[in-house]
Amino acid sequence: MAKAVKKKPGTGNFKFIKWFWILFCAGIASIVLVFLLASWGAFGELPTFETLENPQTNLASEIISSDNQTLGKFYLDDNRTPIKFKDIPQNLIEALIATEDIRFFDHAGVDARGTLRALVFLGTRGGASTISQQLSKLLFTERASASKLDRIIQKVKEWVIALRLERQYTKEEILQMYLNQYDFGNNADGIRSASRIYFGKEPINLKQEESAMLVGMLNNSSLYNPLRREALVLQRRNFVLGQMAKYDFITEAEKDSLQTLKMDVNYNPENHREGIATYFRMYLQGFMKDWINKNPKPALQGERDRWNLYLDGLRIYTTIDSRMQLNAEDAVSQHMERLQAEFFHQNTPDRNKTSPFLDLTPEETKSSMERAMKNSERWRLMKEEGKSEKEIRESFSKKAEMTVFDWNSETKEKDTVMTPMDSIRYYKSFLHTAMMSMEPQTGHVKAWVGGVDYKHFQYDNVYQGARQVGSTFKPFVYAAAIDQLRLSPCDTLPDTQYCIEAGKHGNPEPWCPKNSDGKYSGRNYTLKKALANSINTITARLIDMVGPKSVVNIVKNLGLTGDIPEVPSIALGTLDVNVYEMVGAYGTFVNQGVYVKPVMVTRIEDKNGTVLFEYVPETKDVLSKDVAYAMVNLMEGVTEGGSGTRLRTEGFDKWRPEYKEIITGYPYEFKNPIAGKTGTTQNQSDGWFMGMVPNLVTGVWVGGEERSIHFKTIAYGQGASMALPIWALYMKKNYENKDLGISDGEFPRPENMTINVACDKIKDEVTKDIEKDADLDDLDF
């Protein structure tokens, strides 16, 4: 009988232990092999050393003001502007570490403890992904795969990349890159955009609870969207604060206090149609495209062979002062809202059957609407879709829901139902404006407002739009006369009917301009008084004395580029000029006769700070210092006793209805020296005011889309009523901020002045006349 074989004690346990270690080592070896294979590219290409050194990230180009504020950005999908680690607040770093990776400063890219915990508890006690791994995913994983196997392979590659990132960058650089890369939603790409969009401030100024909210969004910005799920985001923010208390970044008392605070989201969308200086940004976009076409990108800069305004992270330094720009936009809104209300009041259907048009026959009104319809975006799009003209016309008569501009709404928009044809007439009812402000000594443009609302009116009236300038052209005629004939502001000419015969100066017919009131006083007027009250007959005499060609030569040297006919009628401002050129030209008078071309961009840098462009001033000596000062002295008379006197007066609102209704902010009570000129074209179609102090020249235009859209009377439609209040409101706001350094002193007088400007008695005489005849303005015929 066979004997049973006795097993040695512990043999079974030995085999178990043996196989355990075999399998364990095999598992470790497999993991190591997987990582080695991944690092060798067996599971797909990994980023090269050069790519890790310079990861390709789309960066928005940033527009920077002269006072170092961001005016806006140019971007397509990624509104990202990276910042340095020193510009990230400590409370944000602490919130990030406490919530996402508490051992961040202790591991080399992969957290072994966190990984083991995640495997043992299947992720129920937190994930294992480190900040370095999350960064590798953001940079090099376009989209997480839905396949479990593929996702595991992606995860392994992310681990390998994380280890390489840790060898390539410091911990601070990794934190900086991660926060700059993350998409916080609502066009908030990167921490700087997120801070500005959700809280209206730079990251360095974030409060503890604000940083906690942004860190909470890192988990899933689509889910934790403060604009859609406020309660959920608040809960997530408080969790982050709890983590900070857990790891002793804040005390329990601080946590409890902070968790009671409401979320104070201050939403500031960053897009191309909203924000500050929208019209200027539109101009700048064209400027930059032109610059890019003329300046090829160096071959070493990257893959693209030319600069991309929306992807390359250019930094565009401009002359715009954000404080003055806001003052300008506020002044425009404040006055235009009030002016528009009065325009609507005067053009109700019972008061004007062809509203908003005046002086048009029904046939002319129909023709204007027809042109507008065919030039509309709706017409163009339907034509591209292959719709017949009949179908397109019918669509303009069908009511539809739409959002339109509305001054009375807080958002400047209202939802309504109207036909597209009615919407065309509605939009034609709005008055438009343009305003530009420039430092005459440097040509630096400080403020630029091209219209009342860029979102709904995208035509830039500062640069694109040219309108009849009216009496604002007269100073150029006076400048030619003083320059060539050595006349003085105190010299006199008679106010009598004056005709330039046919054939003279290229005149096809006799030209006999009338004064604005149709009367001729027969008195002798000094040039200062004549310009102050815009007496047309004296301007006609002056252009006859010097000839239109001399005036054209001067204005060409002053920067006017349009086709200017050499005929006498230009003296009364019959030509069209834009605000941009008018401000540049007037700047010459203040700058002692030296024309400086307006400049908007001072420097362009690439994302690394390399200077790509620096502007060189374009200047030209046009007038002598004496002539320039004499012109300034002449135009001081406009505000001392002429059509701009309302800048200094008070009490007229007690007996002049238009003062109560549209002279926004009156009385202004300026006491400092101001030179200026109002302008009003025929039928009050255009209202202008050019205003100057020693270190700032500003031009304002107001008018309708078409010349037939205007006020009925000169009291409401003159430049002193439509445009001057914007200048006054703007300047009062500027003077309130002493840091802007806007001068309230005298205009600098040249030494050894050879032209007599001492016309004090004339000033007293003009003041008496103006008090007698309130606001004689400068309508040109």
Coordinates of N, CA and C in Angstrom, one line a residue, residues 2 56 90 107 170 216 265 267 297 316 318 323 330 342 370 453 456 516 538 636 648 654-655 701 705 719 725:
A2 N 0.6 2.1 -1.0 CA 1.4 3.3 -1.1 C 1.2 4.3 0.1
Q56 N 2.9 75.2 -29.4 CA 2.1 76.1 -30.2 C 0.8 76.4 -29.5
Q90 N -0.9 85.3 -5.1 CA -0.6 84.1 -4.3 C -1.9 83.3 -3.9
H107 N 6.3 66.1 -6.2 CA 6.4 65.0 -7.2 C 7.1 65.6 -8.4
T170 N 10.4 74.9 -14.7 CA 10.3 75.0 -13.3 C 8.8 74.8 -12.8
G216 N -12.3 76.8 -8.9 CA -13.4 75.9 -9.0 C -13.8 75.5 -10.4
V265 N -20.0 88.5 -9.4 CA -19.5 88.4 -10.8 C -19.8 89.7 -11.5
Y267 N -19.6 90.8 -15.0 CA -19.4 90.3 -16.4 C -19.0 91.4 -17.3
K297 N 6.9 88.1 -42.1 CA 7.3 87.5 -40.8 C 8.7 86.9 -41.0
I316 N 0.1 95.6 -29.4 CA 0.0 96.8 -30.2 C -0.2 98.0 -29.3
T318 N -0.8 101.7 -28.4 CA -1.5 102.8 -29.1 C -1.4 104.1 -28.3
R323 N -8.7 106.6 -20.2 CA -9.5 107.5 -19.3 C -10.2 108.6 -20.2
D330 N -18.6 108.7 -22.9 CA -19.7 109.2 -22.0 C -20.3 110.5 -22.5
E342 N -35.2 114.7 -28.8 CA -35.8 115.9 -29.4 C -36.0 115.7 -30.9
E370 N -35.6 102.8 -51.4 CA -35.3 101.7 -52.4 C -33.8 101.4 -52.4
D453 N -23.1 103.7 -31.4 CA -23.1 102.4 -30.9 C -22.6 101.4 -32.0
H456 N -24.6 98.3 -33.5 CA -25.7 98.5 -34.4 C -25.4 99.5 -35.6
S516 N -25.8 134.3 -43.0 CA -26.7 133.3 -42.5 C -28.1 133.8 -42.2
I538 N -17.4 138.5 -45.7 CA -15.9 138.8 -45.4 C -15.1 137.6 -45.8
E636 N -10.0 132.2 -30.6 CA -10.4 132.5 -29.3 C -11.7 133.4 -29.2
R648 N -19.3 129.7 -22.2 CA -18.9 130.6 -21.0 C -20.1 131.2 -20.4
K654 N -33.1 129.9 -19.4 CA -34.3 130.4 -18.8 C -35.3 130.9 -19.9
W655 N -34.7 131.3 -21.1 CA -35.6 131.9 -22.1 C -35.3 131.3 -23.5
W701 N -18.4 116.1 -35.0 CA -19.4 116.2 -36.0 C -20.7 115.5 -35.6
E705 N -27.8 110.2 -41.4 CA -27.1 109.3 -42.4 C -27.2 110.0 -43.8
G719 N -24.2 123.8 -35.3 CA -23.1 123.2 -34.7 C -23.0 123.4 -33.2
P725 N -22.0 120.7 -27.4 CA -22.1 120.2 -26.1 C -21.3 118.9 -25.8

